[in-house]
Coordinates of C-alpha atoms in Angstrom, one line a residue:
M1 CA 0.0 0.0 0.0
S2 CA 2.9 2.3 0.6
H3 CA 4.0 1.9 -3.0
V4 CA 0.5 2.7 -4.2
V5 CA 0.4 5.9 -2.1
E6 CA 3.9 6.8 -3.4
C7 CA 2.8 6.3 -7.0
A8 CA -0.3 8.5 -6.4
Y9 CA 1.9 11.4 -5.1
T10 CA 5.0 11.1 -7.3
G11 CA 3.8 9.3 -10.4
S12 CA 6.5 6.7 -10.1
V13 CA 7.3 3.5 -8.2
C14 CA 10.0 0.9 -8.2
V15 CA 8.5 -2.4 -9.6
T16 CA 10.5 -5.5 -8.8
K17 CA 10.0 -9.3 -9.2
E18 CA 9.1 -9.4 -5.5
N19 CA 6.4 -6.8 -5.5
V20 CA 4.9 -6.9 -9.0
A21 CA 2.1 -9.4 -8.4
E22 CA 0.8 -7.5 -5.3
L23 CA 1.2 -4.1 -7.0
L24 CA -0.8 -5.3 -10.0
V25 CA -3.6 -6.5 -7.8
A26 CA -3.7 -3.2 -5.9
A27 CA -3.4 -1.0 -9.1
D28 CA -6.2 -2.9 -10.7
R29 CA -8.4 -2.6 -7.6
F30 CA -7.9 1.2 -7.4
L31 CA -8.1 1.8 -11.1
M32 CA -4.6 3.2 -11.3
S33 CA -4.0 2.7 -15.0
Y34 CA -0.5 4.3 -14.8
L35 CA 0.6 1.7 -12.2
V36 CA -1.1 -1.1 -14.1
N37 CA 0.8 -0.1 -17.3
G38 CA 4.1 0.1 -15.3
C39 CA 3.5 -3.5 -13.9
C40 CA 2.7 -4.8 -17.4
H41 CA 5.7 -3.1 -18.9
F42 CA 7.9 -4.7 -16.2
L43 CA 6.4 -8.2 -16.7
E44 CA 6.9 -7.9 -20.5
S45 CA 10.5 -7.1 -19.9
Q46 CA 10.8 -10.3 -17.8
L47 CA 9.2 -12.5 -20.5
A48 CA 11.3 -15.7 -20.9
P49 CA 10.7 -19.5 -21.1
E50 CA 11.2 -19.8 -17.3
S51 CA 8.7 -17.0 -16.4
S52 CA 6.2 -17.0 -19.2
I53 CA 3.6 -19.3 -17.7
D54 CA 3.7 -17.5 -14.3
I55 CA 3.1 -14.2 -16.2
F56 CA 0.3 -15.9 -18.3
T57 CA -1.6 -17.1 -15.2
L58 CA -1.1 -13.8 -13.3
T59 CA -2.5 -11.6 -16.1
Q60 CA -5.4 -13.8 -17.0
N61 CA -7.5 -12.3 -14.2
F62 CA -7.1 -8.6 -15.2
K63 CA -8.9 -7.1 -18.2
S64 CA -6.4 -4.2 -18.0
C65 CA -3.7 -6.8 -18.9
S66 CA -5.4 -8.4 -21.8
K67 CA -2.8 -7.2 -24.4
L68 CA 0.1 -8.6 -22.3
H69 CA -1.9 -11.8 -21.6
T70 CA -2.4 -12.3 -25.4
K71 CA 1.3 -11.5 -26.1
T72 CA 2.4 -14.0 -23.4
K73 CA 0.2 -16.7 -24.8
R74 CA 1.8 -16.2 -28.2
Y75 CA 5.2 -16.3 -26.6
I76 CA 4.4 -19.7 -24.9
L77 CA 3.1 -21.1 -28.2
K78 CA 6.1 -19.9 -30.2
H79 CA 8.7 -21.1 -27.6
F80 CA 6.8 -24.1 -26.3
E81 CA 9.8 -26.5 -26.5
D82 CA 11.9 -24.2 -24.3
V83 CA 9.0 -23.5 -22.0
L84 CA 8.4 -27.2 -21.5
R85 CA 12.1 -27.7 -20.8
L86 CA 12.8 -24.7 -18.5
S87 CA 9.5 -23.8 -16.8
K88 CA 8.6 -25.4 -13.5
D89 CA 5.2 -23.8 -13.7
F90 CA 4.1 -25.9 -16.7
L91 CA 3.2 -28.8 -14.3
E92 CA 0.9 -26.4 -12.4
L93 CA -1.2 -25.4 -15.4
S94 CA -4.9 -26.4 -15.4
S95 CA -6.3 -28.9 -17.9
E96 CA -8.2 -26.1 -19.5
H97 CA -5.0 -24.2 -20.2
L98 CA -3.4 -27.4 -21.8
V99 CA -6.5 -27.8 -24.0
E100 CA -6.2 -24.2 -25.0
F101 CA -2.5 -24.5 -25.9
F102 CA -2.5 -27.9 -27.5
G103 CA -5.5 -27.1 -29.7
C104 CA -3.8 -24.1 -31.3
D105 CA -2.4 -24.3 -34.8
E106 CA 0.2 -21.8 -33.6
L107 CA 1.8 -24.2 -31.2
S108 CA 5.4 -24.5 -32.3
V109 CA 6.8 -28.1 -32.1
K110 CA 9.1 -29.8 -34.4
H111 CA 7.5 -33.2 -33.7
E112 CA 4.0 -33.9 -32.6
E113 CA 5.3 -36.6 -30.3
M114 CA 6.4 -33.8 -28.0
V115 CA 2.8 -32.8 -27.4
F116 CA 1.9 -36.3 -26.2
E117 CA 5.1 -36.4 -24.0
A118 CA 4.1 -33.1 -22.5
I119 CA 0.7 -34.5 -21.6
L120 CA 2.3 -37.6 -20.0
C121 CA 4.6 -35.3 -18.0
W122 CA 1.8 -33.2 -16.7
I123 CA -0.4 -36.2 -15.8
Y124 CA 2.4 -38.1 -14.0
H125 CA 3.0 -35.1 -11.8
A126 CA -0.2 -35.9 -10.0
P127 CA -1.5 -39.2 -11.6
E128 CA -4.4 -40.0 -9.4
E129 CA -6.0 -36.5 -9.8
R130 CA -5.1 -36.0 -13.5
K131 CA -5.3 -39.4 -15.3
M132 CA -9.0 -38.7 -16.1
Y133 CA -7.9 -35.8 -18.3
M134 CA -6.2 -38.0 -20.8
A135 CA -9.6 -38.3 -22.6
T136 CA -9.8 -34.5 -22.9
L137 CA -6.2 -33.9 -23.9
L138 CA -5.5 -36.8 -26.3
P139 CA -7.9 -35.4 -29.1
K140 CA -5.8 -32.2 -29.2
V141 CA -2.7 -34.2 -30.3
R142 CA -2.3 -34.3 -34.1
L143 CA -1.8 -38.1 -34.2
G144 CA -1.6 -38.2 -38.0
L145 CA 1.6 -36.0 -37.9
M146 CA 3.4 -38.6 -35.8
A147 CA 5.7 -41.4 -37.0
A148 CA 3.5 -44.5 -37.5
N149 CA 5.6 -46.7 -35.2
Y150 CA 5.3 -44.1 -32.4
F151 CA 1.5 -44.0 -32.8
T152 CA 1.1 -47.8 -32.8
G153 CA 3.8 -48.4 -30.1
K154 CA 3.6 -45.5 -27.7
I155 CA 0.0 -44.2 -28.0
K156 CA -2.0 -47.3 -28.5
L157 CA -0.1 -49.3 -25.8
N158 CA 0.1 -46.5 -23.2
P159 CA -1.4 -47.6 -19.9
L160 CA -3.2 -44.2 -19.4
V161 CA -4.8 -44.7 -22.8
M162 CA -5.6 -48.4 -22.5
E163 CA -7.5 -48.0 -19.1
N164 CA -9.7 -45.1 -20.4
E165 CA -12.7 -46.2 -22.5
S166 CA -13.0 -42.8 -24.2
C167 CA -9.4 -42.9 -25.1
I168 CA -9.6 -46.4 -26.5
S169 CA -12.6 -45.4 -28.6
F170 CA -10.8 -42.3 -29.9
V171 CA -7.6 -44.2 -30.8
S172 CA -9.6 -46.9 -32.6
N173 CA -11.4 -44.3 -34.7
A174 CA -8.1 -42.5 -35.3
T175 CA -6.5 -45.8 -36.5
E176 CA -9.3 -46.4 -39.0
A177 CA -9.2 -42.8 -40.2
L178 CA -5.4 -42.8 -40.7
F179 CA -4.7 -46.3 -42.0
D180 CA -7.8 -47.4 -43.8
C181 CA -7.8 -45.4 -47.1
S182 CA -10.9 -47.2 -48.3
I183 CA -13.1 -45.4 -45.8
R184 CA -15.1 -42.5 -47.2
E185 CA -17.7 -41.7 -44.5
P186 CA -17.8 -37.9 -43.9
S187 CA -17.2 -38.3 -40.1
T188 CA -14.1 -40.4 -40.7
L189 CA -12.8 -38.0 -43.3
I190 CA -13.3 -35.0 -40.9
L191 CA -11.5 -36.9 -38.2
R192 CA -8.6 -37.7 -40.5
K193 CA -8.4 -34.0 -41.4
Q194 CA -8.3 -33.0 -37.8
L195 CA -5.6 -35.6 -37.0
T196 CA -3.3 -34.5 -39.9
R197 CA -3.9 -30.7 -39.7
P198 CA -0.4 -29.2 -39.7
R199 CA 0.5 -26.6 -37.1
F200 CA 1.8 -23.2 -38.2
P201 CA 5.6 -22.9 -38.7
P202 CA 7.6 -20.7 -36.2
A203 CA 9.3 -19.0 -39.2
I204 CA 8.8 -18.4 -42.9
L205 CA 11.5 -18.7 -45.5
L206 CA 11.2 -16.0 -48.3
A207 CA 12.8 -16.3 -51.7
I208 CA 13.1 -12.9 -53.2
G209 CA 13.7 -11.9 -56.8
G210 CA 16.4 -13.6 -58.9
W211 CA 17.1 -14.4 -62.5
S212 CA 14.4 -16.5 -64.1
G213 CA 14.6 -17.7 -67.6
S214 CA 16.2 -14.9 -69.6
S215 CA 15.4 -12.0 -67.3
P216 CA 15.1 -10.9 -63.6
T217 CA 11.9 -11.4 -61.7
S218 CA 10.2 -9.4 -59.0
E219 CA 8.3 -12.3 -57.5
I220 CA 8.6 -13.5 -53.9
E221 CA 7.7 -17.0 -52.8
C222 CA 7.5 -18.1 -49.2
F223 CA 8.1 -21.6 -47.8
D224 CA 6.0 -23.2 -45.1
I225 CA 8.1 -26.0 -43.6
R226 CA 5.3 -27.7 -41.8
V227 CA 3.5 -28.5 -45.1
N228 CA 6.6 -28.5 -47.3
R229 CA 5.0 -26.0 -49.7
W230 CA 5.8 -22.8 -51.5
E231 CA 3.3 -19.9 -51.8
D232 CA 3.4 -16.6 -53.8
V233 CA 3.5 -13.5 -51.6
N234 CA 4.4 -10.2 -53.1
K235 CA 6.7 -8.5 -55.6
V236 CA 9.9 -6.6 -54.9
N237 CA 8.3 -3.2 -55.2
G238 CA 7.2 -4.2 -58.7
R239 CA 10.8 -4.1 -59.8
P240 CA 12.6 -7.1 -61.3
I241 CA 15.9 -7.6 -59.5
A242 CA 18.7 -10.2 -59.3
Y243 CA 22.2 -10.5 -57.8
H244 CA 21.0 -8.4 -54.8
G245 CA 21.2 -9.1 -51.1
S246 CA 18.5 -9.3 -48.5
V247 CA 18.5 -9.3 -44.7
V248 CA 15.9 -9.2 -41.8
L249 CA 16.4 -6.6 -39.1
D250 CA 13.9 -5.7 -36.3
G251 CA 11.1 -7.5 -38.2
S252 CA 11.7 -5.7 -41.5
I253 CA 13.2 -7.0 -44.7
Y254 CA 15.9 -4.9 -46.5
C255 CA 16.6 -5.6 -50.2
I256 CA 20.0 -4.2 -51.1
G257 CA 21.6 -3.3 -54.4
G258 CA 21.3 -5.7 -57.4
F259 CA 20.8 -5.6 -61.1
D260 CA 17.7 -5.5 -63.4
S261 CA 19.6 -6.4 -66.7
I262 CA 20.0 -2.6 -67.4
S263 CA 21.0 -0.8 -64.2
Y264 CA 23.3 -1.5 -61.3
F265 CA 21.7 -0.4 -58.1
N266 CA 22.8 1.4 -55.0
T267 CA 19.2 1.6 -53.8
V268 CA 17.9 -0.1 -50.6
W269 CA 14.2 -1.0 -50.2
K270 CA 12.6 -1.8 -46.8
F271 CA 9.6 -4.2 -46.6
N272 CA 7.0 -4.3 -43.8
P273 CA 5.8 -7.9 -43.6
L274 CA 2.6 -6.9 -41.7
T275 CA 1.4 -4.3 -44.3
Q276 CA 3.3 -5.9 -47.2
I277 CA 4.4 -2.4 -48.3
W278 CA 7.9 -1.5 -49.6
H279 CA 9.5 1.9 -49.3
E280 CA 12.9 3.2 -50.2
V281 CA 15.5 4.1 -47.5
A282 CA 18.9 5.8 -47.8
N283 CA 21.0 4.8 -50.8
M284 CA 24.4 3.2 -50.5
F285 CA 27.5 5.1 -51.5
E286 CA 28.2 2.7 -54.3
Q287 CA 26.3 0.6 -56.8
R288 CA 26.6 -3.0 -55.8
C289 CA 25.5 -6.0 -58.0
Y290 CA 26.7 -9.4 -56.8
V291 CA 26.8 -7.9 -53.3
S292 CA 27.4 -9.7 -50.0
V293 CA 25.3 -8.7 -47.1
A294 CA 25.2 -9.4 -43.3
V295 CA 23.7 -8.1 -40.1
L296 CA 25.7 -7.5 -36.9
D297 CA 24.7 -5.6 -33.7
G298 CA 21.8 -3.9 -35.4
L299 CA 23.7 -2.7 -38.4
I300 CA 23.5 -3.9 -42.0
Y301 CA 26.8 -4.6 -43.9
A302 CA 27.1 -4.4 -47.7
I303 CA 30.4 -5.7 -49.0
G304 CA 32.1 -5.9 -52.3
G305 CA 30.2 -6.5 -55.5
H306 CA 30.3 -5.0 -59.0
N307 CA 29.4 -1.4 -59.8
G308 CA 29.0 -1.9 -63.6
H309 CA 32.6 -1.1 -64.3
T310 CA 34.8 -3.0 -61.8
R311 CA 34.8 -5.4 -58.9
L312 CA 34.9 -3.8 -55.5
N313 CA 36.8 -4.4 -52.3
T314 CA 34.9 -1.5 -50.5
A315 CA 32.4 -2.0 -47.7
E316 CA 29.8 0.1 -45.9
R317 CA 27.2 -0.4 -43.2
F318 CA 23.7 1.0 -42.6
D319 CA 22.3 2.3 -39.3
P320 CA 18.4 1.9 -39.7
P321 CA 17.4 4.3 -36.9
R322 CA 19.6 7.1 -38.4
N323 CA 18.8 6.0 -42.0
Q324 CA 22.5 6.5 -42.8
W325 CA 25.3 4.5 -44.5
T326 CA 28.9 4.8 -43.3
R327 CA 32.0 3.6 -45.1
I328 CA 34.2 1.1 -43.3
A329 CA 37.6 -0.3 -44.0
S330 CA 38.1 -2.0 -47.4
M331 CA 38.8 -5.7 -47.8
A332 CA 42.2 -7.1 -48.8
E333 CA 40.7 -8.5 -52.1
L334 CA 38.3 -7.4 -54.8
R335 CA 35.2 -9.6 -54.5
S336 CA 32.0 -10.0 -56.4
D337 CA 29.9 -13.1 -56.3
A338 CA 31.1 -13.8 -52.7
S339 CA 28.9 -14.4 -49.7
A340 CA 29.0 -13.2 -46.1
T341 CA 27.7 -14.1 -42.7
T342 CA 28.3 -13.1 -39.0
L343 CA 29.4 -15.3 -36.1
H344 CA 30.8 -14.5 -32.6
G345 CA 30.8 -10.7 -33.2
K346 CA 32.6 -10.8 -36.6
V347 CA 31.7 -10.6 -40.2
Y348 CA 33.0 -13.3 -42.5
I349 CA 33.2 -13.1 -46.3
C350 CA 34.5 -16.0 -48.5
G351 CA 35.3 -16.7 -52.1
G352 CA 33.9 -14.7 -55.0
F353 CA 35.3 -13.5 -58.3
S354 CA 38.2 -10.9 -58.6
G355 CA 37.5 -10.1 -62.2
Q356 CA 40.2 -12.6 -63.2
L357 CA 40.0 -15.6 -60.8
C358 CA 37.5 -17.5 -58.7
L359 CA 38.8 -17.0 -55.2
L360 CA 39.4 -19.4 -52.3
T361 CA 40.5 -16.7 -49.9
A362 CA 38.4 -15.6 -47.0
E363 CA 38.4 -12.6 -44.6
S364 CA 36.9 -11.6 -41.3
Y365 CA 36.0 -8.1 -40.1
N366 CA 36.2 -6.9 -36.6
P367 CA 33.9 -3.9 -36.0
Q368 CA 35.8 -3.0 -32.8
T369 CA 39.0 -2.3 -34.7
N370 CA 37.5 -1.5 -38.2
Q371 CA 39.9 -4.1 -39.7
W372 CA 39.7 -6.9 -42.1
S373 CA 42.0 -9.9 -41.6
L374 CA 42.7 -12.8 -43.9
I375 CA 41.7 -16.2 -42.4
A376 CA 42.6 -19.7 -43.6
P377 CA 41.7 -20.1 -47.3
M378 CA 39.0 -22.5 -48.3
M379 CA 39.9 -25.9 -49.7
N380 CA 38.2 -25.0 -53.0
A381 CA 37.9 -21.9 -55.1
R382 CA 34.2 -20.8 -55.0
S383 CA 32.4 -18.0 -56.9
G384 CA 28.6 -17.7 -56.5
L385 CA 28.8 -19.7 -53.3
G386 CA 26.7 -19.6 -50.2
I387 CA 28.2 -18.7 -46.8
I388 CA 26.2 -19.1 -43.6
A389 CA 26.8 -19.4 -39.9
Y390 CA 25.2 -22.6 -38.6
G391 CA 25.9 -23.7 -35.1
D392 CA 29.4 -22.6 -34.2
L393 CA 30.8 -23.0 -37.7
V394 CA 30.8 -21.0 -41.0
Y395 CA 29.7 -23.2 -43.9
A396 CA 30.8 -22.6 -47.5
V397 CA 28.4 -24.3 -49.9
G398 CA 28.5 -25.0 -53.6
G399 CA 29.6 -22.3 -56.1
Y400 CA 31.7 -22.3 -59.3
D401 CA 35.4 -23.1 -59.3
G402 CA 36.2 -21.8 -62.8
N403 CA 35.4 -25.1 -64.5
N404 CA 32.4 -26.7 -62.8
R405 CA 29.4 -26.0 -60.5
L406 CA 30.1 -27.6 -57.2
Q407 CA 28.2 -29.9 -54.8
T408 CA 30.9 -29.8 -52.2
V409 CA 30.6 -28.2 -48.8
E410 CA 33.2 -27.2 -46.2
A411 CA 33.0 -25.7 -42.7
Y412 CA 35.2 -23.2 -41.0
N413 CA 35.9 -23.3 -37.2
P414 CA 36.9 -19.8 -36.1
R415 CA 38.6 -21.2 -32.9
T416 CA 41.0 -23.4 -34.9
N417 CA 41.2 -21.3 -38.1
H418 CA 40.6 -24.6 -40.0
W419 CA 38.3 -25.8 -42.8
R420 CA 37.0 -29.3 -43.0
D421 CA 34.9 -31.2 -45.5
V422 CA 31.1 -31.7 -44.9
A423 CA 28.7 -34.0 -46.7
P424 CA 28.1 -32.7 -50.3
M425 CA 24.8 -31.5 -51.5
I426 CA 22.5 -33.6 -53.6
H427 CA 22.7 -31.2 -56.5
Q428 CA 25.5 -29.0 -57.9
R429 CA 24.7 -25.3 -58.0
S430 CA 26.0 -21.8 -57.9
N431 CA 24.3 -18.4 -57.3
F432 CA 21.6 -19.9 -55.1
G433 CA 19.9 -18.7 -51.9
I434 CA 21.1 -19.9 -48.5
E435 CA 19.6 -19.6 -45.0
V436 CA 19.2 -21.4 -41.6
M437 CA 15.6 -22.1 -40.4
D438 CA 14.2 -24.6 -38.0
D439 CA 17.8 -25.5 -37.1
Q440 CA 18.4 -26.7 -40.7
M441 CA 20.5 -25.2 -43.5
F442 CA 18.4 -24.5 -46.7
V443 CA 19.8 -24.0 -50.2
V444 CA 17.3 -22.9 -52.8
G445 CA 17.4 -22.6 -56.6
G446 CA 20.6 -21.4 -58.4
F447 CA 22.3 -22.4 -61.7
D448 CA 23.5 -26.0 -62.1
G449 CA 25.8 -25.5 -65.1
S450 CA 23.2 -25.9 -67.8
S451 CA 19.9 -24.4 -66.5
T452 CA 18.3 -22.3 -63.8
C453 CA 16.8 -24.6 -61.2
S454 CA 14.0 -24.6 -58.7
N455 CA 15.1 -27.5 -56.5
V456 CA 15.5 -27.1 -52.7
E457 CA 17.5 -29.2 -50.2
C458 CA 18.3 -28.8 -46.5
Y459 CA 21.1 -30.0 -44.3
D460 CA 20.8 -31.2 -40.7
K461 CA 24.1 -31.0 -38.8
E462 CA 22.9 -33.5 -36.3
T463 CA 22.6 -36.3 -38.9
S464 CA 25.1 -34.8 -41.4
R465 CA 22.5 -35.5 -44.1
W466 CA 21.0 -33.5 -47.0
N467 CA 17.3 -34.0 -47.7
E468 CA 15.3 -32.8 -50.7
M469 CA 12.3 -30.5 -50.1
R470 CA 9.5 -29.3 -52.3
N471 CA 10.7 -27.3 -55.4
M472 CA 9.9 -23.6 -55.7
V473 CA 7.1 -22.7 -58.1
K474 CA 9.5 -20.6 -60.2
R475 CA 13.0 -21.5 -61.4
R476 CA 15.5 -18.9 -60.4
S477 CA 19.1 -18.1 -59.7
A478 CA 20.8 -15.0 -58.3
L479 CA 18.0 -14.8 -55.7
S480 CA 18.2 -14.0 -52.0
L481 CA 16.7 -15.8 -49.0
C482 CA 15.7 -14.5 -45.6
V483 CA 13.8 -15.8 -42.6
L484 CA 10.8 -14.1 -41.0
S485 CA 10.1 -15.1 -37.5
G486 CA 7.9 -13.8 -34.6
L487 CA 5.1 -12.7 -36.9
P488 CA 2.0 -11.8 -34.9
E489 CA -0.1 -13.2 -37.8
V490 CA 1.7 -15.9 -39.6
T491 CA -1.4 -16.8 -41.7
Q492 CA -0.4 -14.1 -44.2
Y493 CA 2.5 -16.2 -45.3
A494 CA 1.7 -19.8 -44.3
A495 CA -0.1 -22.2 -46.5
D496 CA -3.9 -22.4 -45.9
R497 CA -4.7 -25.1 -43.3
D498 CA -8.3 -25.3 -44.4

């Protein structure tokens, strides 16, 4: 109460972890909107996997906290795997809350098996009181998205399922719906649809522009990993563009430099994924086609490229809040058709074309000293390659060595300054898009030596295997990829679940 009085007289109060719950109750009781907002602002700043459920349950009782409550629910759905692993409060949720979470398309899980394991964990925390809820919770699991052996071995034979008549009936109907393709009764088909309805992805992969056929394209496609499907989205401001770079920063996409078969651009366009509107921001100092781009500490780096006359070793960086480009130190080598990424506070750029040779050299930039330093050269010369930070390594993928398009992949360890071979791609390619999403490395499109391609494959560092994914709708090389995550409304970009 002393804090409430203090706030009434001074307009400020110190909100802490220890007093925020009681302050919120008092502020709501006395209709002190300023103090309610202060408590909500503090709670939002504390949002993390460990604390999210506590904040969710605290704010559910206050209409004045409805925005924070909704935001916290989205956070839990998006980070569910981390919440399940780190939050002790998960085991104290009500069955109604579990039904609410597990019934959502937005629940982010790599494997549906995790949802069933979470139910078991919750029930076994207080088995005698909670085992009856299996019949309520099991229908919220998308059984058709599980591996068949898990469904038949772990679901059908689970003691909590076998001793509950409602569960036995549900599993029996689910088995018929999933495995008997001859059934065509409407009720069974509806059940099959419910059991196999994909959840929404935590992130969307965008393929922007590129060279398609004999000319650049302005089209954008987005990839929904949960259904392995590409969808058309928008156009790059109506302008065909290729050999450009794109990055995501603070929820916006920046499309940098490039070439439209006539002009070499120094322009930069910013895309708002919520409104799907493009607008131009400050131009770079130099025109840059075949540019390498990266993001580090809230700044966008544009490195090397070709200005229509010569290859470049210059670099510059963009500060979005100031809408300003600043020149930085030049590289040791002229590079176009290179690729860049960031890892452990440094920018890495590898390979490319000097105007005479395909390069195997690589450099790192330290923003603290404004210096480029040569690092160990790659094992293969690579122009039109893809460079990406994945785990604690920098991967160099594909490209052109002066004679052939490459399937080979190598990885650089900054701690040892050493490159090593990695499993080769399924397809040879250069001038493709590369990104990491869902803890997998994606390569998209490119040129295979004879034609522009639309094929897509992804690499899993845990299994050291490449897997083919659904092809893009449009064949394209010289495209750029970026990943959109944290969208409040992912349905704008995801495939239609209905």
